[in-house]
CSV table of C-alpha atoms and ligand atoms in Angstrom, one decimal:
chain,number,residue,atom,x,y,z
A,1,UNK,CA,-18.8,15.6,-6.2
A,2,UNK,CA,-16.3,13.3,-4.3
A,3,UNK,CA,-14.1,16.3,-3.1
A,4,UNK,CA,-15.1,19.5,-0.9
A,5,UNK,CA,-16.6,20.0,2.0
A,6,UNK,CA,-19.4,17.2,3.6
A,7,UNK,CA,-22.8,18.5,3.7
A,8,UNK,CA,-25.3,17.0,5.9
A,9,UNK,CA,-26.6,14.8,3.0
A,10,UNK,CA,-22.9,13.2,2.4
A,11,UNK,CA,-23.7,11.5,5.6
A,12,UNK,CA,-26.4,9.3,3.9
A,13,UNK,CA,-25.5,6.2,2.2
A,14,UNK,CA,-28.4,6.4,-0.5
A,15,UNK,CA,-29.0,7.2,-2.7
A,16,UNK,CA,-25.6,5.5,-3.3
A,17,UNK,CA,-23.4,7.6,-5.7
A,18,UNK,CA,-20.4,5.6,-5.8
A,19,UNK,CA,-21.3,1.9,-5.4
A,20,UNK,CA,-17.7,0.8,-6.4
A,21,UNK,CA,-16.4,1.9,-3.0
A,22,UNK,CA,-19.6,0.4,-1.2
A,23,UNK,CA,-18.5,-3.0,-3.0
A,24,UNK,CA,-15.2,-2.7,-2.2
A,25,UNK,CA,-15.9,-1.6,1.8
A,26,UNK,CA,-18.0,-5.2,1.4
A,27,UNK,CA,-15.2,-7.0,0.2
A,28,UNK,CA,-13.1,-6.0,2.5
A,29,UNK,CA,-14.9,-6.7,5.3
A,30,UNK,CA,-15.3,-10.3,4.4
A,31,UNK,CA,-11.3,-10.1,4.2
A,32,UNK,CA,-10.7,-9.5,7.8
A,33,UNK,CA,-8.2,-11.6,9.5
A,34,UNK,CA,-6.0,-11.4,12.6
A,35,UNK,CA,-2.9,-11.9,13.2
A,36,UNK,CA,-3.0,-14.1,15.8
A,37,UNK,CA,-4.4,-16.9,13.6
A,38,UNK,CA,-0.9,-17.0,11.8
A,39,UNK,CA,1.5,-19.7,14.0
A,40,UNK,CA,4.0,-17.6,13.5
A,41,UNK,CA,6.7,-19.5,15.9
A,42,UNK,CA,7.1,-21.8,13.5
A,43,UNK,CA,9.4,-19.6,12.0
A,44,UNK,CA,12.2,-19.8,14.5
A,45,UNK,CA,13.5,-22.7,13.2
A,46,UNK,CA,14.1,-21.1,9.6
A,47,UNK,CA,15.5,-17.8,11.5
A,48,UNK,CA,17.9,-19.9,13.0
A,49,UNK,CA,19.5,-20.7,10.0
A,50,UNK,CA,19.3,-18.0,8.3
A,51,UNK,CA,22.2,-15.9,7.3
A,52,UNK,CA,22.8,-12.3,9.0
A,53,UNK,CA,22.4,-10.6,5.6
A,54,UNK,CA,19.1,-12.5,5.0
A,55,UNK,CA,17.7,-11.2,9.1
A,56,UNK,CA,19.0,-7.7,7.9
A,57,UNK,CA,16.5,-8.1,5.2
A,58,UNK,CA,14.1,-9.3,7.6
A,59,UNK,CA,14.6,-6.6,10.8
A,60,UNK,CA,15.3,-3.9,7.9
A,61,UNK,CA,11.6,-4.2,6.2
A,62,UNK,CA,9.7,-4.7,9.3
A,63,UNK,CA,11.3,-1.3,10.4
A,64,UNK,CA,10.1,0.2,7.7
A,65,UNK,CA,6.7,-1.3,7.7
A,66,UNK,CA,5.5,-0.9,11.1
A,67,UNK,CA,5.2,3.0,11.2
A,68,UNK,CA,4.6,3.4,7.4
A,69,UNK,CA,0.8,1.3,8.5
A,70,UNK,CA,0.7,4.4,10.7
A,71,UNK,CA,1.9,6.9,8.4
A,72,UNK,CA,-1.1,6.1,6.0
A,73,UNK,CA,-3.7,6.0,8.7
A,74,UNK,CA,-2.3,9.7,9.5
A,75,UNK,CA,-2.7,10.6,6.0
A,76,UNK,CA,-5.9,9.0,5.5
A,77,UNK,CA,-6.8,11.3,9.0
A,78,UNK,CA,-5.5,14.8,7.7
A,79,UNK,CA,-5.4,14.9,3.9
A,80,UNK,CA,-7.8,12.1,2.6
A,81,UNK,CA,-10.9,11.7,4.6
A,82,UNK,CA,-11.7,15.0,5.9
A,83,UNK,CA,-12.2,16.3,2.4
A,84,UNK,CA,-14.3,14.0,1.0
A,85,UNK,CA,-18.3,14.1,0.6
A,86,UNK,CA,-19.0,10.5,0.1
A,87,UNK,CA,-20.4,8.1,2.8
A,88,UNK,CA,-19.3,5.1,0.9
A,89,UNK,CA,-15.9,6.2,0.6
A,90,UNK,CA,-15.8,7.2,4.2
A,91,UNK,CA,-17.2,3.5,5.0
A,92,UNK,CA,-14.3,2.1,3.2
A,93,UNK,CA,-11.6,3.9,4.7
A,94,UNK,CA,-12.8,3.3,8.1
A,95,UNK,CA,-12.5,0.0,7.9
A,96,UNK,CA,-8.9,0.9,5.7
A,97,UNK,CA,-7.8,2.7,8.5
A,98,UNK,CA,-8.4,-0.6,11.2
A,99,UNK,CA,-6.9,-2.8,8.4
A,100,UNK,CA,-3.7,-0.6,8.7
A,101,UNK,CA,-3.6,-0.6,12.3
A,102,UNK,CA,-4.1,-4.4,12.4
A,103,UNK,CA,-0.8,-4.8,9.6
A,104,UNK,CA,0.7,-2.2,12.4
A,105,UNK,CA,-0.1,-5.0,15.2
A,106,UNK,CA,0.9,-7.8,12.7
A,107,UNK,CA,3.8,-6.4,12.5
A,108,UNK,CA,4.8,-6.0,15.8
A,109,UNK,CA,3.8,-9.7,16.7
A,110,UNK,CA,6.6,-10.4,14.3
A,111,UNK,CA,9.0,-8.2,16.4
A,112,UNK,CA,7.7,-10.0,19.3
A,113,UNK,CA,8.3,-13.5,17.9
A,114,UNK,CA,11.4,-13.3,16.3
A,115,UNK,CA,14.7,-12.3,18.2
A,116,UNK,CA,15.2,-8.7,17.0
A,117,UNK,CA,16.1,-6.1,18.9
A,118,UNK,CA,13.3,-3.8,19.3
A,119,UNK,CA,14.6,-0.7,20.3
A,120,UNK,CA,16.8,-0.9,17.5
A,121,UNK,CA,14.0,-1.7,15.0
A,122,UNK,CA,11.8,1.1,16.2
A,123,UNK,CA,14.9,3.8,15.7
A,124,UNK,CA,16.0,2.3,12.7
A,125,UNK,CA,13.5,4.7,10.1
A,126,UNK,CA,14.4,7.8,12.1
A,127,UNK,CA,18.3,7.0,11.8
A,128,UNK,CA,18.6,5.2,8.2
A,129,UNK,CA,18.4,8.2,5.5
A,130,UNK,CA,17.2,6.1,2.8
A,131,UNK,CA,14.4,5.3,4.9
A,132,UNK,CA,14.0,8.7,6.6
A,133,UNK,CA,13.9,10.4,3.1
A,134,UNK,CA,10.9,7.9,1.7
A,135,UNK,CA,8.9,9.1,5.3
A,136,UNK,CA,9.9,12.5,4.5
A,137,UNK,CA,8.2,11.9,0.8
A,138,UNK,CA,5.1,11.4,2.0
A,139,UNK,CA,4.7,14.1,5.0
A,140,UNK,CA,5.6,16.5,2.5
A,141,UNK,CA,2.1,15.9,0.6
A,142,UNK,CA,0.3,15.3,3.9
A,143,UNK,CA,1.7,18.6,5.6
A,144,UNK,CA,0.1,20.5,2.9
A,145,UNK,CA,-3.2,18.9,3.5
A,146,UNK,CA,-3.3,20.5,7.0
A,147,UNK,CA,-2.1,24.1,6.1
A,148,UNK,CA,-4.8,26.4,6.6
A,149,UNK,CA,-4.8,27.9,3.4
A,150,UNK,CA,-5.6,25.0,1.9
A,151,UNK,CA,-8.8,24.8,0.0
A,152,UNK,CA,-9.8,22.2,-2.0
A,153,UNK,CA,-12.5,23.9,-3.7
A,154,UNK,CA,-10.4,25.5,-5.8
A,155,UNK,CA,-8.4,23.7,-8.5
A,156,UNK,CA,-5.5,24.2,-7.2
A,157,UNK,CA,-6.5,22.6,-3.8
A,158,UNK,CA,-7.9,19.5,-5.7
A,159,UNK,CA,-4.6,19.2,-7.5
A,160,UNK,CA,-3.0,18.9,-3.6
A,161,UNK,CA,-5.6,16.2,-2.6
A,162,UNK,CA,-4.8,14.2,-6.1
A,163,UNK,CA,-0.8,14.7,-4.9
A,164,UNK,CA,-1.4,13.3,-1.5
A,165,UNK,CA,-3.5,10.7,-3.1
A,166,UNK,CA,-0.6,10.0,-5.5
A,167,UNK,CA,2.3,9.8,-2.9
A,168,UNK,CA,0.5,8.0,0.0
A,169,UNK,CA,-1.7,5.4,-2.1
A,170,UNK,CA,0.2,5.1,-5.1
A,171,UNK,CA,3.9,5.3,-4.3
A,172,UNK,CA,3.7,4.2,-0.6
A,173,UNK,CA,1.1,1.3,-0.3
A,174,UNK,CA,1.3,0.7,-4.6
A,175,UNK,CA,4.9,0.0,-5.2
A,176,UNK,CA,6.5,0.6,-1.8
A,177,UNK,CA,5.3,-1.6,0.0
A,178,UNK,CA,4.7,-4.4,-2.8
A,179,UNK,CA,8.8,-4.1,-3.2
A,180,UNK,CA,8.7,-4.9,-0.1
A,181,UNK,CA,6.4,-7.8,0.1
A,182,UNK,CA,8.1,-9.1,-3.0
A,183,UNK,CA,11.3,-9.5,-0.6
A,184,UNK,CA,9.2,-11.0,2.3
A,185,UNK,CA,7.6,-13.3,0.1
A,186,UNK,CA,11.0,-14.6,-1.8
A,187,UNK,CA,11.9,-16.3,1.5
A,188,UNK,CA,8.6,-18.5,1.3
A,189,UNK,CA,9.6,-19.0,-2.4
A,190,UNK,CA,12.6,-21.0,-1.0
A,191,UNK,CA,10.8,-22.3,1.4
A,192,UNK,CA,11.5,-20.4,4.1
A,193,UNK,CA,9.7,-18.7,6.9
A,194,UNK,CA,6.3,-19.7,5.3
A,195,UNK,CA,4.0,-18.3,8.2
A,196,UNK,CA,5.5,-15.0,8.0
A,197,UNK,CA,4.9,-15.6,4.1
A,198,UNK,CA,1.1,-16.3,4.8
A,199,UNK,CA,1.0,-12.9,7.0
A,200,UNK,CA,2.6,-11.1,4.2
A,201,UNK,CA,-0.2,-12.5,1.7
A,202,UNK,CA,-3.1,-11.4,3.9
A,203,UNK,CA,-1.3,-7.8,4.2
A,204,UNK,CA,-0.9,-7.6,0.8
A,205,UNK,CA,-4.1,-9.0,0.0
A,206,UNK,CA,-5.6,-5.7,2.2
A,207,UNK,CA,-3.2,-3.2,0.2
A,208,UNK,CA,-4.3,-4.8,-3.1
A,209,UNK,CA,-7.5,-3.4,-2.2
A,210,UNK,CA,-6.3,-0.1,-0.9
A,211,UNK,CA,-4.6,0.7,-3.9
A,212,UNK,CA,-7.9,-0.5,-6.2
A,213,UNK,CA,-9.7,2.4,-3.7
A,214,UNK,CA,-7.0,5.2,-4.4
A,215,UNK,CA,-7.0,4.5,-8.0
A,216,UNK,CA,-10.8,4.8,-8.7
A,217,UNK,CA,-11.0,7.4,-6.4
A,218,UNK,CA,-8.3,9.3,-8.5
A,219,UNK,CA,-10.0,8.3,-11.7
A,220,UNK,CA,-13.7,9.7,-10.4
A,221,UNK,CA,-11.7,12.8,-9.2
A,222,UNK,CA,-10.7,13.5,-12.7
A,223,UNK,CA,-14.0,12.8,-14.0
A,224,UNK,CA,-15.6,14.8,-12.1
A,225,UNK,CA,-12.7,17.2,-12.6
A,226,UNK,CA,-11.8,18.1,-15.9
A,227,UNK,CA,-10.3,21.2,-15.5
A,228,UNK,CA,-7.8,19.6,-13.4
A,229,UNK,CA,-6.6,17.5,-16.4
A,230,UNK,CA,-3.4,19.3,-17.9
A,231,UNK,CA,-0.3,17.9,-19.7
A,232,UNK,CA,1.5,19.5,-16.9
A,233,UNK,CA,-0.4,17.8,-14.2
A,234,UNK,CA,-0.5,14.6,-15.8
A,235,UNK,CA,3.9,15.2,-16.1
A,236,UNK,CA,3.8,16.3,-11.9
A,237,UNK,CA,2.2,12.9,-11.5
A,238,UNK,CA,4.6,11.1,-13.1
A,239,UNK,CA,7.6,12.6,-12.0
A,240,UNK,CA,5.8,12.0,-8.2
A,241,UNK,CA,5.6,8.4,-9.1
A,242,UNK,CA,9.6,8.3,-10.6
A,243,UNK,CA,10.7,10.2,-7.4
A,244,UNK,CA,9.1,7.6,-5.4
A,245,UNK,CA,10.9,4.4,-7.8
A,246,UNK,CA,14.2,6.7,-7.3
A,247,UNK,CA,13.8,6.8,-2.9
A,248,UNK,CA,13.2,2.9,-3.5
A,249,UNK,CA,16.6,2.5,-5.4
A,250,UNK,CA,18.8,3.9,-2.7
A,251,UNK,CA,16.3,2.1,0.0
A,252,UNK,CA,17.2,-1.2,-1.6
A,253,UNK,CA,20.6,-0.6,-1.6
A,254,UNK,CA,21.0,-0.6,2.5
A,255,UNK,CA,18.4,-3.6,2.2
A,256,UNK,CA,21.0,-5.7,0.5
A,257,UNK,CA,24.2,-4.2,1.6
A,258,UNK,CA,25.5,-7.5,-0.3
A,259,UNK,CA,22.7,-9.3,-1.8
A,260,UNK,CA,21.2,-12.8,-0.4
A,261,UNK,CA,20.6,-16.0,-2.0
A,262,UNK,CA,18.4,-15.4,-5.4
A,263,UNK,CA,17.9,-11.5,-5.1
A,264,UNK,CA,20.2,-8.3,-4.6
A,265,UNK,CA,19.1,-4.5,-5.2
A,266,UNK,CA,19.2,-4.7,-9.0
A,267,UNK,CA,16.7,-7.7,-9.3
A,268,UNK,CA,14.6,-5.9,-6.5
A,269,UNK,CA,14.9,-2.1,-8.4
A,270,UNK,CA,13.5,-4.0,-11.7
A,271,UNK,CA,10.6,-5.5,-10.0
A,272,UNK,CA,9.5,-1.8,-8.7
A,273,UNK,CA,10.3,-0.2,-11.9
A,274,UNK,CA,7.6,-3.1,-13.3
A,275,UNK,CA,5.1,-2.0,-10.6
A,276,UNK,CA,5.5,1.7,-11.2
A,277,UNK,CA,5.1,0.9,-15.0
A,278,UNK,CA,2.0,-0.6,-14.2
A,279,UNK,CA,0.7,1.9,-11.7
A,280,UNK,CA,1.1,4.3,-14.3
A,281,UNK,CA,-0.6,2.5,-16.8
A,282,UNK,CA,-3.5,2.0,-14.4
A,283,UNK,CA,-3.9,6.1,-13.7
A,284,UNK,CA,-3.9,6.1,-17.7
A,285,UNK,CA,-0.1,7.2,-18.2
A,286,UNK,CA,2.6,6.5,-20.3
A,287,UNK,CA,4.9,3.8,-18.9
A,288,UNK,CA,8.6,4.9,-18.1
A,289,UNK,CA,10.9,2.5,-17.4
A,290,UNK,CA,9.5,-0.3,-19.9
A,291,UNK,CA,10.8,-3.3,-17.3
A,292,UNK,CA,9.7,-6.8,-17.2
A,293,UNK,CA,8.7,-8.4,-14.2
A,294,UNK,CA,12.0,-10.4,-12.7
A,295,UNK,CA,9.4,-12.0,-9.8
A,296,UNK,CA,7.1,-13.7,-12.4
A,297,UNK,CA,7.0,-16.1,-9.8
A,298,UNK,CA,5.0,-13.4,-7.4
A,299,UNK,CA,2.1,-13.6,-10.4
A,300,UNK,CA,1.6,-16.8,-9.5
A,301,UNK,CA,2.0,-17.1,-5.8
A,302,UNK,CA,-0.2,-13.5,-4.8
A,303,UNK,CA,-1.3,-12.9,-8.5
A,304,UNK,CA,0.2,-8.8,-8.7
A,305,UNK,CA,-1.9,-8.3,-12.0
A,306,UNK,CA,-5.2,-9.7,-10.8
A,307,UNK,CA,-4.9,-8.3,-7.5
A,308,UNK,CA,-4.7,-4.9,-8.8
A,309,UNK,CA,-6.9,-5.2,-11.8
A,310,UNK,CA,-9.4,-2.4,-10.7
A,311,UNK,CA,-11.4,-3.0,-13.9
A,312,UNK,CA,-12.4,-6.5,-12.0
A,313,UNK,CA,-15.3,-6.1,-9.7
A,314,UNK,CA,-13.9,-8.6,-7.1
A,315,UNK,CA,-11.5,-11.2,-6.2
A,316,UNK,CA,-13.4,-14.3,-5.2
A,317,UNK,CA,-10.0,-16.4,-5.1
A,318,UNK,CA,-9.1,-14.0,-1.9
A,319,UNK,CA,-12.0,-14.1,0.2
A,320,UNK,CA,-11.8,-15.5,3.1
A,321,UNK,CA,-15.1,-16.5,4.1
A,322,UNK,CA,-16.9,-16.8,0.2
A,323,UNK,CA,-19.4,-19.0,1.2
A,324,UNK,CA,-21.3,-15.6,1.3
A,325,UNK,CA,-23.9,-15.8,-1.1
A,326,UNK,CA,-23.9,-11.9,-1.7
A,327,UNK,CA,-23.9,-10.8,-5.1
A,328,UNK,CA,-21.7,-8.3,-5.8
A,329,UNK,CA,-22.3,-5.4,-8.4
A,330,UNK,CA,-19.7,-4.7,-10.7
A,331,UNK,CA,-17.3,-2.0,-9.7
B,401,LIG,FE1,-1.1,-1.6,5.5
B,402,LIG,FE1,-2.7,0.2,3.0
């Protein structure tokens, strides 16, 4: 069982149970990268001409990014790894956990690097709303995961972990924060601020994985869980997912107050309404919204579908060092 409480034989690592988080603690190991490889100050020359509305973009998502890496590592802390009994899984979000703190540091070399104000940036998600209510989203899942009444033996404290799951891996890091890349990456599409583009591809590359953990773990939860399968839970989970696609609406809406060259809030709303359609289909829902994607161009420049295609065992076009001649077992 995935959930409850570890015994001392959920420290061992075999016999393995769940392989497919082994594998993927192995791929992303051979991901790692630093930030400090990216020549970032190359940049400055595009910043310079940019427009104010296009560094409001800019200052406004790296505001939002650089707690939300340590938002997740929180929730990971309190509400995700504490309660559960595998050593693979706890392998993989180890190394999760110093891939969030490294976006957190990647991040702030970008503050460093670019002329913003930092100050401002780091007040900016306790002061904007739209950005205060997405954090507030998410700690209201995680707070439950550190009540003391919580028990997650009991159905009802499984259908709390699957929640947190669902609003922290799903909503935050699976449409959230590819929204969000989707703007960073737009720039590089125009050929702008291209090193910040290749940061943003590493990132996302990491949270492709991430999301490819949550969503098997959620799948092997139910497995292992049937009782927890309901009509009604499966309608929570989706109305979690379209609360989440609504916080992102009014969040893009302060993101482009007036739009910049080639994308405005509409164009952005219909690219997460495409993700959330596919994050549903993924944890074997209906889709809602029925969108197409506006940003085919993102298919072909960080590949959404295969990156997220959890029924692939690995991503050999992403490695960074795939001269390793381990053979990888299928997820
Ligand atoms: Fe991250
Ligand atoms: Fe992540």
């Amino acid at each position: 069982m995935l959930v409850g409480k570890a015994t001392p034989d959920d420290y061992n690592l075999h016999p393995s149970k769940y392989p497919w988080a082994y594998d993927l603690y192995n791929q992303a190991v051979r991901n790692t990268w630093f930030p400090h490889e990216i020549a970032l100050k190359e940049d400055l020359d595009d910043w310079a001409k940019m427009t104010e509305d296009e560094r409001h973009a800019v200052e406004f998502l790296v505001a939002f990014f650089n707690p939300a890496e340590l938002i997740v590592n929180r929730s990971i802390a309190l509400g995700i790894y504490p309660h559960l009994k595998s050593a693979e899984c706890h392998l993989y979000l180890a190394k999760q956990m110093w891939e969030e703190a490294n976006h957190c540091v990647a991040f702030e070399y970008v503050l460093q690097t670019f002329p913003l104000d930092r100050e401002k940036v780091f007040q900016l998600h306790d002061q904007v709303p739209s950005m205060r209510a997405k954090e507030a989203f998410v700690n209201k899942y995680m707070k439950r995961m550190t009540e003391d009444e919580l028990d997650v033996s009991t159905i009802e404290g499984k259908r709390d972990f699957v929640r947190n799951l669902v609003a922290t891996n799903v909503v935050m890091e699976g449409i959230w924060f590819y929204s969000g890349f989707m703007v960073a990456l737009s720039f590089r599409q125009r050929n702008q601020l291209r090193n910040l583009g290749s940061m943003i591809n590493w990132v996302l590359r990491d949270e492709s994985l991430h999301l490819k953990f949550g969503i098997n773990l959620i799948h092997n939860i139910l497995e292992e869980n049937p009782d927890l399968v309901t009509p009604e839970f499966a309608a929570e989970i989706k109305a979690i997912i379209i609360e989440g696609v609504d916080l992102e609406t009014t969040f893009n809406k302060d993101l482009f107050p007036r739009g910049i060259l080639g994308l405005n809030a509409d164009y952005v709303n219909q690219y997460v309404q495409y993700v959330a359609d596919r994050r549903l289909t993924e944890l074997g829902l209906d889709k809602h919204y029925n969108a197409t994607n506006p940003a085919k161009w993102m298919s072909t420049a960080t590949d959404v579908f295969e990156l997220v295609n959890f029924f692939e065992s690995q991503n050999t076009n992403y490695e960074v060092n795939s001269g390793d001649s381990e053979k990888k077992k299928a997820a």
